[in-house]
Each structure stands twice: as C-alpha cells, then as structure tokens.
Amino acid sequence: MIRTQEALHSAMLQLLEQKSYEQISVREIVATAGIGYNTFFRHHPSKDSLLEAIADKQISALFQLSLPVLDAKDLRSASNTLLSFVQENWSIWKTLLTGGAAGVVREEFLRQAQVVANVRGKPERLMPPDLGTTLIVSGVLELITWWLKQTNPLPIDHMAEIMDTTLVHPIIAAGSRKRSQ
C-alpha cells in the first residue's frame, strides 16, 4: 500500500514536470506508476485527491518545521526554516507551484494556516486573523514561486530577509496591534 502511494505520488510529480495538471489523465498516472487503473481508485477517488494528498504531505511537513520556530517569535528563523525545506524538496515544490497545481497547493496551505490562525488569532486586533493568514500565505507562495523560477536563485538567507521584512513581519505586526476605537 505504501509503495503504491509512493509510486502514485512520484508519477504525478513526474508528469507535472512534463505538462500542466489539466493535461494529465488518471490513465497516464497509472501507466507512469506501473499500477493497474482500478488500483488507483482504491487509493484516490480522483486525480484531484492524489494532488491534494501530495500537497497536504508537503505542507504538513513544512508546518511541522516552522511552527516551533514561530512559537519562539523568531520570524526570520521561521522564514529560513520554511525556505530551507523548500530548497531541500526543490523539484517537488517547483513542480507543484509552477506545474499547474499552484491553486491546489494554495488552497491546502491556506486551509492548514487558517487552522493555526484560528487557534492563535485574537479577533480584537487590527487585522482579523483570517485576513492576515490569507495575506501571508498568498505572499509567501508568490515569493517562493518567483524563487523557484529563477535560473540563479537567491540564497536562502537573502530570501528569508525579503520574506520577513516585506511580508511576515509587517502583517504579524498589524495583526498584533489593537484596533483603535
């Protein structure tokens, strides 16, 4: 079962490197994975489900690494940790964000981030937690997508500084201020 899941994930990512998500069929996925057509449906009801599982796995791993750093209130380290994870999984993230699956990744990233925001947010603040989360997720994904497309990508430290000073820190600061009455 685990080998089949890994084969499906690998096949989807391989196909996303070659063509857009919309152009990929379940038949191509199973052929690339070397499994039977019906076997696919024992694991996933659709190719959307497979892509969501891949995105969920990557984003969950990213959150597992980043949340402890955020708890320490070291936003630059959180940005560094996030970007290091993306760099270690460069081909997967490049495929997901530039291969036609960016919408699914964004929705899953936003879903998981909203869960965290709902637990940590304070509604009496200037910026509602769900708005701050949406702005950070959108900005971070755009920044990462830009980075992945570069032929000579900036170093992680430089990208973390950009992410922290232009996106994360200002939005977190706005979310920390109380509303004026």
XYZ file of C-alpha atoms in Angstrom:
181
model
C 0.000 0.000 0.000
C 2.791 2.436 0.893
C 4.733 1.536 -2.251
C 1.639 2.156 -4.350
C 1.089 5.561 -2.722
C 4.737 6.481 -3.299
C 4.520 5.313 -6.913
C 1.391 7.416 -7.467
C 2.974 10.499 -5.874
C 6.135 10.044 -7.907
C 4.192 9.510 -11.137
C 2.080 12.627 -10.606
C 5.135 14.766 -9.878
C 6.973 13.334 -12.885
C 4.025 14.083 -15.167
C 3.648 17.604 -13.736
C 7.231 18.281 -14.819
C 6.212 17.458 -18.395
C 2.762 19.035 -18.736
C 0.096 21.027 -16.956
C -2.161 19.415 -14.391
C -5.215 19.742 -16.630
C -3.487 17.709 -19.363
C -2.760 14.734 -17.090
C -5.162 11.802 -17.024
C -5.559 9.025 -14.483
C -4.539 6.567 -17.230
C -1.226 8.400 -17.643
C -0.660 8.428 -13.891
C -1.202 4.676 -13.524
C 0.911 3.913 -16.591
C 3.766 6.019 -15.219
C 3.348 4.489 -11.742
C 3.217 0.964 -13.146
C -0.032 0.063 -11.396
C -3.476 -1.004 -12.553
C -6.213 1.504 -13.347
C -8.579 0.130 -10.676
C -5.784 0.174 -8.095
C -5.626 3.956 -8.450
C -9.247 4.266 -7.317
C -8.627 2.118 -4.247
C -6.298 4.881 -3.083
C -7.870 8.043 -4.517
C -11.314 8.867 -5.903
C -9.789 11.291 -8.445
C -6.554 12.828 -9.634
C -7.524 15.913 -7.592
C -7.451 13.746 -4.493
C -3.969 12.492 -5.373
C -2.689 16.027 -5.885
C -4.276 17.159 -2.619
C -2.544 14.278 -0.814
C 0.825 15.324 -2.242
C 0.251 18.973 -1.312
C -1.005 18.007 2.153
C 2.090 15.907 2.842
C 4.488 18.671 1.795
C 2.643 21.466 3.577
C 2.189 19.426 6.755
C 5.932 18.743 6.839
C 6.619 22.426 6.284
C 4.306 23.422 9.163
C 5.890 20.810 11.449
C 9.232 22.519 10.925
C 8.054 26.139 11.004
C 5.610 26.250 13.939
C 8.131 25.618 16.726
C 10.242 28.463 15.360
C 7.212 30.783 15.239
C 6.477 29.909 18.855
C 9.898 31.266 19.695
C 8.833 34.534 17.988
C 11.854 34.375 15.683
C 10.168 35.167 12.383
C 13.417 35.300 10.389
C 14.283 31.786 11.551
C 10.778 30.639 10.615
C 11.275 32.081 7.123
C 14.699 30.429 6.933
C 13.252 27.077 8.031
C 10.425 27.275 5.504
C 12.770 28.179 2.635
C 15.308 25.513 3.647
C 12.554 22.896 3.467
C 11.504 24.135 0.031
C 15.122 24.066 -1.133
C 15.599 20.501 0.170
C 12.470 19.500 -1.777
C 13.117 21.866 -4.696
C 11.909 19.623 -7.516
C 8.655 18.746 -5.725
C 7.852 22.378 -4.867
C 8.866 23.604 -8.324
C 6.598 21.017 -9.871
C 3.713 21.819 -7.527
C 3.923 25.616 -7.819
C 4.949 26.028 -11.452
C 3.433 22.895 -12.991
C -0.212 23.831 -12.917
C -1.006 22.725 -9.367
C -0.470 26.080 -7.639
C -4.182 26.558 -6.960
C -4.492 23.261 -5.099
C -1.300 23.955 -3.135
C -2.513 27.444 -2.230
C -5.873 26.155 -1.002
C -4.267 23.408 1.117
C -1.618 25.777 2.507
C -4.327 28.308 3.336
C -6.530 25.637 4.950
C -3.738 24.447 7.223
C -2.629 28.008 8.029
C -6.212 29.023 8.890
C -6.380 26.212 11.452
C -3.292 27.655 13.137
C -4.616 31.233 12.875
C -7.942 30.269 14.432
C -6.121 28.883 17.455
C -3.620 31.732 17.788
C -5.523 34.762 16.493
C -7.107 37.471 18.566
C -10.257 38.917 16.967
C -9.975 42.278 18.752
C -6.767 43.051 16.858
C -6.469 45.487 13.946
C -6.224 42.740 11.343
C -8.584 39.759 11.557
C -6.570 36.508 11.831
C -8.052 35.037 8.647
C -7.093 38.137 6.625
C -3.532 38.143 7.957
C -3.228 34.444 7.191
C -4.533 34.903 3.665
C -2.082 37.758 3.019
C 0.905 35.846 4.401
C 0.082 32.603 2.562
C -0.511 34.409 -0.739
C 2.640 36.487 -0.421
C 4.839 33.603 0.697
C 3.644 31.366 -2.131
C 4.203 34.118 -4.710
C 7.685 34.731 -3.320
C 8.538 31.014 -3.359
C 7.138 30.617 -6.882
C 9.280 33.525 -8.096
C 12.323 31.983 -6.379
C 11.711 28.567 -7.957
C 11.563 30.095 -11.433
C 14.957 31.806 -11.186
C 17.871 30.381 -13.166
C 20.220 31.729 -10.492
C 18.105 31.691 -7.288
C 18.961 33.997 -4.409
C 20.453 32.341 -1.300
C 18.085 31.247 1.449
C 19.277 33.957 3.861
C 18.541 36.675 1.310
C 15.110 35.228 0.532
C 14.346 34.871 4.261
C 15.217 38.532 4.783
C 12.909 39.554 1.929
C 10.123 37.323 3.243
C 10.484 38.542 6.807
C 10.833 42.272 6.122
C 8.272 42.646 3.339
C 5.633 40.042 4.193
C 5.700 38.263 7.504
C 6.865 40.923 9.950
C 4.579 43.761 8.711
C 1.496 41.527 8.615
C 2.226 39.981 12.024
C 2.816 43.486 13.436
C -0.515 44.705 12.042
C -2.203 41.619 13.467
C -0.704 42.372 16.883
C -1.946 45.955 17.143
C -5.250 46.572 18.809
C -7.985 48.291 16.839
C -8.433 51.954 17.577
C -11.892 52.682 18.931
